[in-house]
Short mmCIF file of C-alpha atoms in Angstrom, two decimals:
data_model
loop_
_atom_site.label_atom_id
_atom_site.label_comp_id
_atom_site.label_asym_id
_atom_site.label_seq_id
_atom_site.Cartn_x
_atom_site.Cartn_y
_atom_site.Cartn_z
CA UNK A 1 -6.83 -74.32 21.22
CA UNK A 2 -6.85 -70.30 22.19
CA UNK A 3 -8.49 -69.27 25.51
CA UNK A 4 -10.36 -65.85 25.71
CA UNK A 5 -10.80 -64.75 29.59
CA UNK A 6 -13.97 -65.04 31.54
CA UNK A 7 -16.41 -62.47 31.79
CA UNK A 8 -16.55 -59.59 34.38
CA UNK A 9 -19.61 -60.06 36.78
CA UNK A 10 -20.30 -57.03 39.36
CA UNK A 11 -20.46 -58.93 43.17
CA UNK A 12 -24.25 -60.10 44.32
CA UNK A 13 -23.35 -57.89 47.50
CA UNK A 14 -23.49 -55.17 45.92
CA UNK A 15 -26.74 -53.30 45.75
CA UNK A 16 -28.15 -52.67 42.53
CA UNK A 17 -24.33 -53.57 40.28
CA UNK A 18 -25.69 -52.23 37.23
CA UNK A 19 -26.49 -48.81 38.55
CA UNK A 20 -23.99 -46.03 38.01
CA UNK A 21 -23.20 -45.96 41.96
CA UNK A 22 -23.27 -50.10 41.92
CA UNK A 23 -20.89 -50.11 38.95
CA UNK A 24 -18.78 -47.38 40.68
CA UNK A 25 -18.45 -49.65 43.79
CA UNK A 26 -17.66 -52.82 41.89
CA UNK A 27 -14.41 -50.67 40.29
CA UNK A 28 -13.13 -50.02 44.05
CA UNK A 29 -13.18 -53.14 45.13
CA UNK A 30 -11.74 -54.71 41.38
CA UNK A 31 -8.96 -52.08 42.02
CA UNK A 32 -8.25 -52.94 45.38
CA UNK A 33 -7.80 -57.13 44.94
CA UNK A 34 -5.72 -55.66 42.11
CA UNK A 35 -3.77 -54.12 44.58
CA UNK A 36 -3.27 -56.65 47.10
CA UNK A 37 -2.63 -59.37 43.92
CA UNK A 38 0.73 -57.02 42.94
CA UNK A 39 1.92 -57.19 46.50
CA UNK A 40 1.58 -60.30 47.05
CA UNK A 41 2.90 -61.13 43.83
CA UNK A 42 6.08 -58.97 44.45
CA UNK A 43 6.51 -61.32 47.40
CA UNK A 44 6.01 -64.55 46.01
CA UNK A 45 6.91 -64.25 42.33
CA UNK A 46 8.95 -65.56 40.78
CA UNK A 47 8.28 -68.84 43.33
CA UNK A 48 10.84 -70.38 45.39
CA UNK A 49 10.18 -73.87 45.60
CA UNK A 50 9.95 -74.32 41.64
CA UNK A 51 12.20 -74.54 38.91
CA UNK A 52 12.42 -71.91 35.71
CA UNK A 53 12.19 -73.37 32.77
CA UNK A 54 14.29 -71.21 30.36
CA UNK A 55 14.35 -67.65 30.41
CA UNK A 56 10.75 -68.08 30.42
CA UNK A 57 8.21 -66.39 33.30
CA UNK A 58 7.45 -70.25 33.05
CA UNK A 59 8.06 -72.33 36.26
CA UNK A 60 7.69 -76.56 37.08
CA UNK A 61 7.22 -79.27 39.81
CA UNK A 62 5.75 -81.78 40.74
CA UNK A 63 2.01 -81.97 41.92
CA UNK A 64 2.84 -81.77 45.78
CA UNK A 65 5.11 -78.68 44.75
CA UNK A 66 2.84 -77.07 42.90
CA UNK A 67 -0.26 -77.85 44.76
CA UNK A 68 1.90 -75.81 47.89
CA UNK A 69 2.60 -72.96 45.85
CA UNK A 70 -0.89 -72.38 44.90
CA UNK A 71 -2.53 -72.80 47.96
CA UNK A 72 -0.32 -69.56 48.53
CA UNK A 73 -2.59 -67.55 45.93
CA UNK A 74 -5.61 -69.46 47.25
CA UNK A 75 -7.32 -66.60 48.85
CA UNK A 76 -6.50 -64.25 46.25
CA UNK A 77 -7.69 -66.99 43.63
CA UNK A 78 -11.05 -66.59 45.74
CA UNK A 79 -11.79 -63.11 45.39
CA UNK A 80 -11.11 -63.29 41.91
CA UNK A 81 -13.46 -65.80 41.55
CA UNK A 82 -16.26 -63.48 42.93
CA UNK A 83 -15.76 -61.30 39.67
CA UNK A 84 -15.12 -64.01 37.24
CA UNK A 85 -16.74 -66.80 38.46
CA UNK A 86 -16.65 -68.84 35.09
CA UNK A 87 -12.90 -69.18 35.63
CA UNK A 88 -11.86 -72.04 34.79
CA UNK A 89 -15.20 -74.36 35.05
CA UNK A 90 -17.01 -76.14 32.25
CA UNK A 91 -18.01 -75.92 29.53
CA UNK A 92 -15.61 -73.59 28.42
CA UNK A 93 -12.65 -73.58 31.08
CA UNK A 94 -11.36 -69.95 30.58
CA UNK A 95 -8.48 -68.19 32.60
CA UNK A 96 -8.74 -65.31 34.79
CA UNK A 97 -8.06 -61.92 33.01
CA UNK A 98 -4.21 -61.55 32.19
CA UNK A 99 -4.87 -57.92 33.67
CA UNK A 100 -4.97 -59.61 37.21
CA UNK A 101 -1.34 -60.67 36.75
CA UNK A 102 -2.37 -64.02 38.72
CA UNK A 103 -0.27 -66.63 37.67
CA UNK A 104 -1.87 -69.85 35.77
CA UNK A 105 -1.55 -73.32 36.95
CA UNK A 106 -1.62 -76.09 34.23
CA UNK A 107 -1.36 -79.83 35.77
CA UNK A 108 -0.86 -83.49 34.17
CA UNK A 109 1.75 -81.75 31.79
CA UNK A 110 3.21 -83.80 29.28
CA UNK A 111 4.81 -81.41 26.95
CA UNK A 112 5.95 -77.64 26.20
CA UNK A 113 5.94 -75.83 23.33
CA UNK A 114 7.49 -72.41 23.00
CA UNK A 115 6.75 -70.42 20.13
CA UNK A 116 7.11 -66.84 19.16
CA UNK A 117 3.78 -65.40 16.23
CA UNK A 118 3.76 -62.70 14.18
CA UNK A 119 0.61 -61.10 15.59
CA UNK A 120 -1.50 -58.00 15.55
CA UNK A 121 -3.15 -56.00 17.92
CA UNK A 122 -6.08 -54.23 16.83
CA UNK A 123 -8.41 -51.26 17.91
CA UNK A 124 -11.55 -49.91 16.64
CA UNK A 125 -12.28 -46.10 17.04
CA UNK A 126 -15.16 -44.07 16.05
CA UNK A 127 -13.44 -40.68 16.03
CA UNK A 128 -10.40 -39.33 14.46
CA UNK A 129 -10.08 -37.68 18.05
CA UNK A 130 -10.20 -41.13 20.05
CA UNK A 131 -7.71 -42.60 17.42
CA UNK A 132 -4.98 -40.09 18.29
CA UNK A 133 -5.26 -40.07 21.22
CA UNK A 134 -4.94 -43.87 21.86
CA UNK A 135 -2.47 -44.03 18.75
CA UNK A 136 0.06 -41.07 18.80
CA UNK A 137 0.43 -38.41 16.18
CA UNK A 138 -0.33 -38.10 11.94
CA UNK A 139 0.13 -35.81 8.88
CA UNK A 140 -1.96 -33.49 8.39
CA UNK A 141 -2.49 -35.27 5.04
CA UNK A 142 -3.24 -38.54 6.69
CA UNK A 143 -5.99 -36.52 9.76
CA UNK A 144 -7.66 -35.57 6.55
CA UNK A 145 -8.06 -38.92 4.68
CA UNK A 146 -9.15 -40.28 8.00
CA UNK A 147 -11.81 -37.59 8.91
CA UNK A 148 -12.90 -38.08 5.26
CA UNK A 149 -13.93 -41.47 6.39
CA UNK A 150 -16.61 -40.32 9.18
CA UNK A 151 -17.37 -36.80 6.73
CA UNK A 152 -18.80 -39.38 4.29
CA UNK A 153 -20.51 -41.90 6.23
CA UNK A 154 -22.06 -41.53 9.77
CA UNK A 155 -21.62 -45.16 10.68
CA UNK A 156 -17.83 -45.72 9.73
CA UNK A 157 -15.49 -47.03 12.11
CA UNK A 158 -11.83 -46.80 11.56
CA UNK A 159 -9.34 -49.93 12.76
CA UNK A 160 -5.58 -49.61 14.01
CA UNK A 161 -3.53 -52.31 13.98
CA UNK A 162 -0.31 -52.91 15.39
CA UNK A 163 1.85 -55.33 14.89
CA UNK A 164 4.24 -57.02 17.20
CA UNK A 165 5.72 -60.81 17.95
CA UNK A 166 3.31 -62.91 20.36
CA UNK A 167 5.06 -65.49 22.91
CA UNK A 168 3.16 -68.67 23.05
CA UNK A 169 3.33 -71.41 25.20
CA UNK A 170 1.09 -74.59 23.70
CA UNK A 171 0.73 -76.65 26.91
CA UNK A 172 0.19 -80.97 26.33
CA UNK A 173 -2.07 -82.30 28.81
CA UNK A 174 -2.91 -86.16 30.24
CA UNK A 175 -6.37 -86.67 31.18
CA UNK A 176 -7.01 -88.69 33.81
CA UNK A 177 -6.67 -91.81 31.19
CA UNK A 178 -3.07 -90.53 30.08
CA UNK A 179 -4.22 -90.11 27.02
CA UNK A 180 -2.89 -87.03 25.29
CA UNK A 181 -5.31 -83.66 25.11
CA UNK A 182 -5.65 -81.46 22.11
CA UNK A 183 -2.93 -78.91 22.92
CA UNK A 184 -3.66 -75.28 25.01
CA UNK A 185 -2.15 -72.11 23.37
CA UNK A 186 -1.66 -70.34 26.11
CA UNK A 187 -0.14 -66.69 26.31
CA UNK A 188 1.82 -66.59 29.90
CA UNK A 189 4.06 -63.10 29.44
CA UNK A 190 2.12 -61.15 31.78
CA UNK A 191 0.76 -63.45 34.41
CA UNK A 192 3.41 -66.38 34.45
CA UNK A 193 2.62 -70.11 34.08
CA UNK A 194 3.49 -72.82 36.49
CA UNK A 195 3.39 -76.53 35.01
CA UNK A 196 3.29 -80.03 37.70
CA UNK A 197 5.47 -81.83 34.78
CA UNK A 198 4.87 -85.37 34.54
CA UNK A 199 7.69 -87.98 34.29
CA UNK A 200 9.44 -87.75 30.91
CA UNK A 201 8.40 -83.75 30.49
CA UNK A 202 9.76 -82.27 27.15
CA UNK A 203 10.07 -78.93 26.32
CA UNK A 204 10.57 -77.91 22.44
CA UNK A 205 11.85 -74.33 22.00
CA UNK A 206 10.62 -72.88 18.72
CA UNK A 207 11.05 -68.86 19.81
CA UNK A 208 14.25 -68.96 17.04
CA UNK A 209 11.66 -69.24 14.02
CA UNK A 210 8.57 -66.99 14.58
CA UNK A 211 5.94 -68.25 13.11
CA UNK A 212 4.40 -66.74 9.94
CA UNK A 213 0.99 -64.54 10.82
CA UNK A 214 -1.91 -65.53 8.21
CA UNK A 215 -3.02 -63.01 5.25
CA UNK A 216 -4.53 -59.47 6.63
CA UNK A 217 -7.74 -59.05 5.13
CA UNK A 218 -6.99 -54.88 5.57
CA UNK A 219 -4.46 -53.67 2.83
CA UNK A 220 -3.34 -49.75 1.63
CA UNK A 221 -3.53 -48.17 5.32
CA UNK A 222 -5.40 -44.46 5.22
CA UNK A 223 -2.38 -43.21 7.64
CA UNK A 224 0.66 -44.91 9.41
CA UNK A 225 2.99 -43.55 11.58
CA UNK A 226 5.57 -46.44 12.23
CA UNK A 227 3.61 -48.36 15.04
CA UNK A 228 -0.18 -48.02 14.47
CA UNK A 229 -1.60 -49.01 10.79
CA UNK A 230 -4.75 -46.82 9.96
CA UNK A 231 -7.42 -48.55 7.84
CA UNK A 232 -11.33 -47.54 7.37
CA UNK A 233 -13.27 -50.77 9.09
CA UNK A 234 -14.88 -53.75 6.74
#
């Protein structure tokens, strides 16, 4: 199972959050814990008292070792919390944003699976301006297909995709039965992951064979210049 992250909510202390000033405010302070997060990450990251588990931005200990190294982030965990404050609590459970470069803790570990995905990422644009600007440079031949799109029909949206290879970590649980869990996917690249492995942890390494990506429903891109795909949106 795939987590999204959890939703941005502007502070209560800040007067009137959805006004353009309120909004404005809520940005300062966002970029500030931002701030302190990738000092105190360049400090404590990777972490000393665990163990690296590969190559991977992946680290593992046992609970009282990983309980100690998160009461580290603790107080940045908290100010987080005041912008996403579904983080992590039912029903859904969803991370922090990856953007916060916070690592994620996972406990009651059983078992680790690495796996490298064929993957896509993909952004809509209402503009051929917007597009090249996000996307880099076309032929004049393929500016004019695209504009074509948006000369013909007001409400058109155009879709880039780029594709790339996705690392994947699916993370095997315990509950508090030791029964097994349905397996987390979790993606870990940006904001690291630290496990408290249970006796008998396994790890199974399956970044050699990337996994095939299912079917694109887009074929015949309108422009393509080696890293972003052009297509008119369905």
């Amino acid at each position: 199972m795939s987590r999204r992250s959890a939703p941005f909510v502007a502070p209560d202390y800040i007067d009137d959050p959805t006004s353009k000033d309120g909004k404005k405010h809520a940005k300062v302070l966002l970029s500030t814990l931002q701030e302190d997060i990738a000092s105190f990450r360049n400090e404590q990251f990777p972490p000393d008292i665990l163990r690296q588990i590969r190559d991977m931005p992946i680290y593992e200990g046992n609970l009282a070792e990983v309980q100690t190294y998160e009461q580290r982030w603790q107080t940045l965990l908290e100010r987080a919390m005041v912008f996403y404050p579904a983080a992590n609590l039912p029903p859904d459970y969803l991370p922090l944003p990856a953007s916060l470069e916070i690592p994620q803790f996972i406990y009651h570990v059983q078992r680790l699976h690495l796996t490298k995905t064929r993957a896509k990422e993909s952004k809509s644009f209402g503009s051929v301006g917007a597009l090249t600007d996000k996307c880099g440079d076309y032929s004049a031949e393929e500016i004019a297909r695209m504009s074509a799109v948006f000369d013909n029909d007001d409400e058109a949206r155009l879709v880039a995709h780029r594709e790339f290879i996705d690392l994947r970590a699916y993370v095997f649980c315990r509950d508090n039965k030791s029964e097994m869990l349905e397996p987390e996917r979790v993606r870990f690249y940006r904001t690291g992951l630290i496990v408290h492995a249970l006796p008998d942890f396994k790890i199974v390494d399956s970044r050699q064979t990337p996994r095939k990506r299912r079917n694109d429903a887009y074929n015949n891109p309108l422009a393509d210049n080696g890293v972003w795909k052009i297509y008119r949106k369905k």
